[in-house]
Coordinates of C-alpha atoms in Angstrom, one line a residue:
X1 CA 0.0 0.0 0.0
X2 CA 1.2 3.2 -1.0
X3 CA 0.2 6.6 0.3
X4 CA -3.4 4.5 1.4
X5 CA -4.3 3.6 -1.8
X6 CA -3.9 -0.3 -3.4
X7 CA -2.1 -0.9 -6.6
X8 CA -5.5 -1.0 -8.5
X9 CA -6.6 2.5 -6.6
X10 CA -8.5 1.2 -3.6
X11 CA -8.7 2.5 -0.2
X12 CA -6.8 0.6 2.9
X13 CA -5.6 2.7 5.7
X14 CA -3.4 1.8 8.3
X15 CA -4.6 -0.3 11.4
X16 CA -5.1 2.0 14.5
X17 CA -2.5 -0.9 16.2
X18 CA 0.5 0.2 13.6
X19 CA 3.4 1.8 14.8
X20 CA 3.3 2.6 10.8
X21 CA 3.0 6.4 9.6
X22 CA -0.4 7.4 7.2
X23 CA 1.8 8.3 4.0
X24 CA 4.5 5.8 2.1
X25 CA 4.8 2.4 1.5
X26 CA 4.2 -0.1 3.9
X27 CA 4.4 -3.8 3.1
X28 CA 1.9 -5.8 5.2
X29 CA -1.2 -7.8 5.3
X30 CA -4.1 -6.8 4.0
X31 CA -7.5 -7.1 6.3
X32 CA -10.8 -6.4 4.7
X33 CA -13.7 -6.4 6.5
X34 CA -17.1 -4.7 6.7
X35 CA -17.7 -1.8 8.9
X36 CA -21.2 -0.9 10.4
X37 CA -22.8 -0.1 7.2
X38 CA -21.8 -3.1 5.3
X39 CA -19.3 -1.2 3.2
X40 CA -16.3 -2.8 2.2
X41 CA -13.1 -1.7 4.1
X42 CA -9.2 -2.7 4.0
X43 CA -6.8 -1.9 6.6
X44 CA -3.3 -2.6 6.4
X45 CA -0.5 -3.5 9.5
X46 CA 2.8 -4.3 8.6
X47 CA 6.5 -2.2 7.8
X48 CA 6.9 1.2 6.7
X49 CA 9.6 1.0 3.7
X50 CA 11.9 3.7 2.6
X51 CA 10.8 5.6 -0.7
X52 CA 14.2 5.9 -1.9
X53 CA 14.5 2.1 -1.4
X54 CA 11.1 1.8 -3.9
X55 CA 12.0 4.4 -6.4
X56 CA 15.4 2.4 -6.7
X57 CA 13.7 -0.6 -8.3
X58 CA 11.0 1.1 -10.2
X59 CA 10.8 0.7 -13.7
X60 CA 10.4 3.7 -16.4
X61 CA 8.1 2.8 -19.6
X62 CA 6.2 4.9 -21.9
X63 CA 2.2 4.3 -21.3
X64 CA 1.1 6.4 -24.3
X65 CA 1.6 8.2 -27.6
X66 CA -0.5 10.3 -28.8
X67 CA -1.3 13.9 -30.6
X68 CA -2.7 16.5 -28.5
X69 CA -5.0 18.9 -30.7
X70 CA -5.8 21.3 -27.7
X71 CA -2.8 23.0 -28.2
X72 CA -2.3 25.5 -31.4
X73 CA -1.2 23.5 -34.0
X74 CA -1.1 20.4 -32.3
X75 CA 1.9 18.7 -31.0
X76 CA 3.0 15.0 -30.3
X77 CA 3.2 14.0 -27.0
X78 CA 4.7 10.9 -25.3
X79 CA 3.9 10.0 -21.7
X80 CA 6.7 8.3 -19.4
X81 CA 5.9 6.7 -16.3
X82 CA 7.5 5.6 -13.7
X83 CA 6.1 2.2 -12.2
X84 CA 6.5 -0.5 -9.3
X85 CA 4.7 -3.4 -9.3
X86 CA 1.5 -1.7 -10.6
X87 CA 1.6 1.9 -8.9
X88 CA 2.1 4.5 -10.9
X89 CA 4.9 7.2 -9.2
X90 CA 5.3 9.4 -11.8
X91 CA 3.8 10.5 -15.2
X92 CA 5.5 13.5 -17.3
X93 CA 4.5 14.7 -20.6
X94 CA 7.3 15.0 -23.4
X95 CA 6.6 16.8 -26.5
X96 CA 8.5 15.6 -29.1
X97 CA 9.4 17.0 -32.9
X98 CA 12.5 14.6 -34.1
X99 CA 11.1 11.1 -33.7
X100 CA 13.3 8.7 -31.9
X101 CA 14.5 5.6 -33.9
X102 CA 13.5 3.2 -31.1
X103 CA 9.7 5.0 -31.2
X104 CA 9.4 5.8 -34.6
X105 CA 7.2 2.9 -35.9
X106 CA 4.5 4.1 -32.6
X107 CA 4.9 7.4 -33.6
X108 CA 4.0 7.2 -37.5
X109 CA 1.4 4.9 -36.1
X110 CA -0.3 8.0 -33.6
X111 CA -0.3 10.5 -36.4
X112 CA -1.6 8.5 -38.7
X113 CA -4.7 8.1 -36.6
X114 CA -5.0 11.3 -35.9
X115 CA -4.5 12.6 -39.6
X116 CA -7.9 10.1 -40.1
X117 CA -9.6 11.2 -37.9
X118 CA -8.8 15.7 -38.8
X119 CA -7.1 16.2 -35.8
X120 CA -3.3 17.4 -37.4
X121 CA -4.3 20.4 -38.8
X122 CA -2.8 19.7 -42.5
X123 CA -3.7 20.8 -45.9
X124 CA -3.8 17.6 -47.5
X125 CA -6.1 16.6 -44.4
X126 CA -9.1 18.9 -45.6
X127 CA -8.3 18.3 -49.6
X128 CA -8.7 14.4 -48.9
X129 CA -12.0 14.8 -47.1
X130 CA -13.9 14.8 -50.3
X131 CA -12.3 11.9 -52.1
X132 CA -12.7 10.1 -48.5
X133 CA -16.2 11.1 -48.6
X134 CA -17.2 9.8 -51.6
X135 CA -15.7 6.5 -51.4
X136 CA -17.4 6.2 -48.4
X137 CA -20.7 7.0 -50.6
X138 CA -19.8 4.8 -53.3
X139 CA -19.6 1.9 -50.5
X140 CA -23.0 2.9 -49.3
X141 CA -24.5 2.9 -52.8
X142 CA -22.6 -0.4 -54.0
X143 CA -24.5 -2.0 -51.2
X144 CA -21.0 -3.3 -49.4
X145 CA -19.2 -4.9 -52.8
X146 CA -16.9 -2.0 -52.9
X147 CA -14.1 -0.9 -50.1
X148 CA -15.4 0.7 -47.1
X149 CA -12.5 2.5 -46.2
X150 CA -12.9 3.0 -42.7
X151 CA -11.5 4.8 -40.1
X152 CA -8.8 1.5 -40.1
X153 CA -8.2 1.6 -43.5
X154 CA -7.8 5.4 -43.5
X155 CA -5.5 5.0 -40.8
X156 CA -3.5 2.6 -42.5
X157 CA -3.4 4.3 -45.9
X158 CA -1.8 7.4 -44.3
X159 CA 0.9 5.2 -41.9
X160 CA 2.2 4.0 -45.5
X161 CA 2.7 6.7 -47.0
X162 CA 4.5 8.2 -43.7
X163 CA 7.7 5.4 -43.2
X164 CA 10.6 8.4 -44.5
X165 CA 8.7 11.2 -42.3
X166 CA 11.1 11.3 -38.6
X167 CA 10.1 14.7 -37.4
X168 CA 7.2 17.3 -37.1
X169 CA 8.2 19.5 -39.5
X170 CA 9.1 16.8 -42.3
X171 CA 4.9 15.9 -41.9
X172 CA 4.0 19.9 -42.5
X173 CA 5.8 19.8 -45.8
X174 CA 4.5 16.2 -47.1
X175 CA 1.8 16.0 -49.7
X176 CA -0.6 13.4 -48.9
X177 CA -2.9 13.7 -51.8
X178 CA -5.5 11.2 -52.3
X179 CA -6.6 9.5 -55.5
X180 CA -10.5 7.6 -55.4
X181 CA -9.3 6.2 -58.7
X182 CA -6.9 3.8 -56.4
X183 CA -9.3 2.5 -54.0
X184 CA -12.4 2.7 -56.5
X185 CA -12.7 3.0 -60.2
X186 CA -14.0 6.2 -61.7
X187 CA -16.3 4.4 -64.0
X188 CA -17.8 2.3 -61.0
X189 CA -17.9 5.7 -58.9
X190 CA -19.7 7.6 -61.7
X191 CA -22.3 4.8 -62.5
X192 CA -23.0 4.4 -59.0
X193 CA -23.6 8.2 -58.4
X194 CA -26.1 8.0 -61.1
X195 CA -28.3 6.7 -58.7
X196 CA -31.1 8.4 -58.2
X197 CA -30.8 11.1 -54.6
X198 CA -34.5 11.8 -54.4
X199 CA -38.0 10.4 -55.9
X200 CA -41.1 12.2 -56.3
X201 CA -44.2 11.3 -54.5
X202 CA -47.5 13.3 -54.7
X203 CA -45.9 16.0 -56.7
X204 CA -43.3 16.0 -53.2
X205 CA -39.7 15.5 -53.7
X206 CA -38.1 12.6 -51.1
X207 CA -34.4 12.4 -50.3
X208 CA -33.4 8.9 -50.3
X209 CA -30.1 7.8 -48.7
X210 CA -28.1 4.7 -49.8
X211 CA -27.1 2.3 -46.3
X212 CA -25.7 -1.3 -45.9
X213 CA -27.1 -3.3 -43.5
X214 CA -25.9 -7.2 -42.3
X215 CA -27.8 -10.1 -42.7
X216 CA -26.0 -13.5 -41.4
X217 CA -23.0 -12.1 -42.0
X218 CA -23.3 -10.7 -45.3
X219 CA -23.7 -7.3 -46.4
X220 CA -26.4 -6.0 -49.1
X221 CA -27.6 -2.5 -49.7
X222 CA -31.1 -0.6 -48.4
X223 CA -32.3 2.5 -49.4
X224 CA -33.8 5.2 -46.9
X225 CA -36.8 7.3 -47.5
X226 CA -36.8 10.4 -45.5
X227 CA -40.9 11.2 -45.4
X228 CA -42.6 13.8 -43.9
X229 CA -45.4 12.5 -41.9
X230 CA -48.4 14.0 -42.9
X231 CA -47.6 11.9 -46.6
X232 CA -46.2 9.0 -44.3
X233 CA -49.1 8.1 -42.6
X234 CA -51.4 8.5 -46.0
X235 CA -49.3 6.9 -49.0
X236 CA -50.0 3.3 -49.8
X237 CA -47.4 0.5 -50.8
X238 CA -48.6 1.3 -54.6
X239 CA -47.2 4.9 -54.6
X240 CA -43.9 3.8 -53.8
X241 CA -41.3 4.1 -56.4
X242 CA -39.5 1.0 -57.9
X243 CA -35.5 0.7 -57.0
X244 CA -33.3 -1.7 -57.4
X245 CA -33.1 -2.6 -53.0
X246 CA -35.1 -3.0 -50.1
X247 CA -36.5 0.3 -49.0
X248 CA -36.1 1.8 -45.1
X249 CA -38.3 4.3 -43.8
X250 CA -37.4 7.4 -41.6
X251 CA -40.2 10.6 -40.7
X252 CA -38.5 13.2 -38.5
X253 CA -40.7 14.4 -35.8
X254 CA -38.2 17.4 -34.9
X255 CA -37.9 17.8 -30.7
X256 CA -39.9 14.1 -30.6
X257 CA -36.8 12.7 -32.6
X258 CA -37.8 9.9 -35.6
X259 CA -39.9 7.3 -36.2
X260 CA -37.4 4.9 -38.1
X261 CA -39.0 1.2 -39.7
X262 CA -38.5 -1.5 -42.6
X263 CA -41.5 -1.6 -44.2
X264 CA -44.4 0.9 -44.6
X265 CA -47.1 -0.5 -42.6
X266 CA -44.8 -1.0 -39.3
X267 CA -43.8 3.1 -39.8
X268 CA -47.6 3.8 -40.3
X269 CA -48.0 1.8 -36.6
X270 CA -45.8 3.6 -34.7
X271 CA -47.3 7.4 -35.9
X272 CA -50.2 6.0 -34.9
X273 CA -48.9 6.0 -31.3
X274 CA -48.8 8.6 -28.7
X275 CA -44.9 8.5 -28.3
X276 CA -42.3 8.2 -30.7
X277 CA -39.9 5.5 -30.5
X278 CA -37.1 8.0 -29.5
X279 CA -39.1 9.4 -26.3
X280 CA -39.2 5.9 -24.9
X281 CA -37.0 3.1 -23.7
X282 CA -37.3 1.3 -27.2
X283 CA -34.8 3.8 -28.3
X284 CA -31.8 1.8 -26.6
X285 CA -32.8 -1.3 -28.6
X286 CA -32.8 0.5 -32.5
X287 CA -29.9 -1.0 -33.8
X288 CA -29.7 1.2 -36.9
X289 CA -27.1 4.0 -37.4
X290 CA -28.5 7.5 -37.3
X291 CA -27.7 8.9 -40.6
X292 CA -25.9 12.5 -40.7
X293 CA -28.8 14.8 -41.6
X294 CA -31.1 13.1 -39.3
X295 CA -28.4 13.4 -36.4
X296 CA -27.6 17.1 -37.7
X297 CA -31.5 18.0 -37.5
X298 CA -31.7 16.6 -34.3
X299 CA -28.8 18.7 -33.0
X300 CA -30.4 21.7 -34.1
X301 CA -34.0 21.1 -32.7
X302 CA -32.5 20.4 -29.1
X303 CA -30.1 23.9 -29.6
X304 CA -33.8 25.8 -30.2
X305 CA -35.6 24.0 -27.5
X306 CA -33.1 24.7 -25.0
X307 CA -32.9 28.0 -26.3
X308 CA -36.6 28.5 -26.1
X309 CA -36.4 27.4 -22.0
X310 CA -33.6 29.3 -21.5
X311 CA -35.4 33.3 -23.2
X312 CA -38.6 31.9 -21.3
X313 CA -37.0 31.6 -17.4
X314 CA -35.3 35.0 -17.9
X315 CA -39.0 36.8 -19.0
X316 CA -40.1 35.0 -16.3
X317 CA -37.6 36.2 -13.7
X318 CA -37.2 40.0 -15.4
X319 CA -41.2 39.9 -15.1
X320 CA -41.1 38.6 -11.3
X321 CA -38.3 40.3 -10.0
X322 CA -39.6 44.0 -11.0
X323 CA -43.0 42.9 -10.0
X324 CA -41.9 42.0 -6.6
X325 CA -39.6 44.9 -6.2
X326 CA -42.2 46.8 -6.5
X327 CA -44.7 45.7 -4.4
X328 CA -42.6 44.7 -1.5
X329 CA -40.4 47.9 -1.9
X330 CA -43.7 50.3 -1.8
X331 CA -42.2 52.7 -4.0
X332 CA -38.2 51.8 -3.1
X333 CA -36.1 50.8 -5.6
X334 CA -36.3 47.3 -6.4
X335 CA -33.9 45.1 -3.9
X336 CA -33.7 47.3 -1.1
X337 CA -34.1 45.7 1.9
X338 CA -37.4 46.9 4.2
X339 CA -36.7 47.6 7.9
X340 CA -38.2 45.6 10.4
X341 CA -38.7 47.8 13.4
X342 CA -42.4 48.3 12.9
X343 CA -43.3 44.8 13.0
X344 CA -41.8 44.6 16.3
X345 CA -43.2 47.5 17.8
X346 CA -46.8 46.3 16.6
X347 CA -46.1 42.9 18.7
X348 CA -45.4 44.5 21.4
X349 CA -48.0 47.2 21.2
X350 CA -50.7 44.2 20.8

């Protein structure tokens, strides 16, 4: 036990009957038991040990490597501890720009992660993020026969093309330009985005959005109709237009969140009900991905709700506080306290 604390955090103070000081080691045995409560306790009686004589046999690793964004910039960061036998004595922060031969492979690794996921503020970083975005869309649209290219395989495309880079500033001046052409052909990419993005229904235009979904392990495409609900809960299976995969439904009912279903009769249930999916515990068990506009639209009507609370308590305390100011005030300015002399005198003159 070390400063009271366990090797895996937990609490065991010293035993009333040690001659053993509160702080620093001390090797013993461990007694847990339950005090009046029932809550677990430890105590600890045993040898109070030198920290000099710990620290000597402590080992020094490095527990993480990573790129911290916060700062301007962004700078890589590597995180030395020094251990014993599971306690952690020290942790400092090294920020490093020349990458050291022995770390270099962990290194490449970290910043390639953080290039995928826009962290490293770089130019090529915002150029790529329209090829990455439509092979990601061609995926969607292939119905799961073309490359995802992931988060992984982003990751991974990046750490290749970063094995000469060894320091910060070699990474500001690489080009990491990104071709579709190599992950998907242009004449796949361009037939699939002839695809239609929207259908017409009732003289009303419909976005639809391209998904994958898995079905024992296989992937095959689905395509998501975003209806409003006065047409949702009206249109019949014959009005629906003829693609080439199984069709989703979604109707988003703004600050009540969306009513999301396979086939048009199960969407038409659930409007009928007084709660949306999303406003009850069913919502934990929806095992479909929110798409982006739906998540987007979401984010927004939560902003103006909480907006709309947030105007309406301050009308409502503006309103109160010069209301109450002045009554109780009787012609004082508003928060000025009132004496209280003449409440006494009346009690005593009754």
């Amino acid at each position: 036990v070390i400063d009271e604390e366990t090797a895996d955090g937990g609490e065991a103070r010293v035993s009333r009957t040690s001659v053993c000081g509160s702080w620093g080691p001390i090797a013993g045995e461990l007694r847990y038991f339950a005090d009046r409560s029932g809550n677990p306790r430890a105590a600890i009686e045993g040898t109070q040990i030198p920290m000099q004589l710990i620290r000597r046999y402590a080992t020094r690793g490095i527990s993480e490597i990573a790129f911290d964004a916060r700062h301007k910039g962004g700078q890589l960061v590597i995180q030395r501890t020094l251990e014993y036998f599971g306690f952690e004595l020290e942790r400092d922060v090294e920020v490093v720009d020349e990458f050291p031969t022995e770390l270099a492979g962990k290194i490449r690794h970290a910043l390639a992660e953080a290039l995928a996921k826009g962290q490293v503020r770089h130019p090529s970083v915002k150029r790529n993020r329209a090829a990455v975005d439509e092979i990601r869309e061609t995926y969607r649209r292939s119905g799961g026969k073309t490359p995802r290219f992931g988060l992984a395989d982003l990751t991974r495309w990046y750490e290749e093309r970063l094995h000469d880079v060894r320091s910060m500033n070699a990474l500001r001046n690489l080009r990491l330009t990104l071709n579709p052409d190599e992950i998907v052909s242009r004449d796949l990419r361009e037939s699939l985005g002839d695809l239609p993005g929207a259908v017409i229904i009732r003289d009303r235009e419909v976005d639809v959005e391209y998904d994958v979904e898995d079905q024992d392990g296989s992937p095959f495409g689905v395509a998501r109709l975003r209806l409003p609900e006065k047409l949702a809960r009206t249109i019949t299976e014959d009005e629906l237009p003829a693609l080439d995969r199984p069709m989703r439904f979604v109707v988003i009912r703004g600050q009540r969140g969306a009513v999301r279903a396979n086939t048009l009769d199960e969407l038409q249930d659930l409007l009928t009900r007084p709660w949306s999916p999303d406003e009850t515990d069913e919502a934990d068990d929806i095992a479909e991905s929110v798409s982006g506009d739906e998540r987007r639209a979401r984010e927004l009507a939560n902003r103006k709700r909480h907006s709309r609370r947030r105007d309406g308590r301050a009308a409502r305390g503006a309103r109160t506080g010069g209301e109450n100011g002045e009554r109780r005030g009787g012609g004082r300015p508003s928060g000025k306290p009132r004496r209280g002399g003449g409440s006494r005198r009346r009690f005593r003159g009754r």
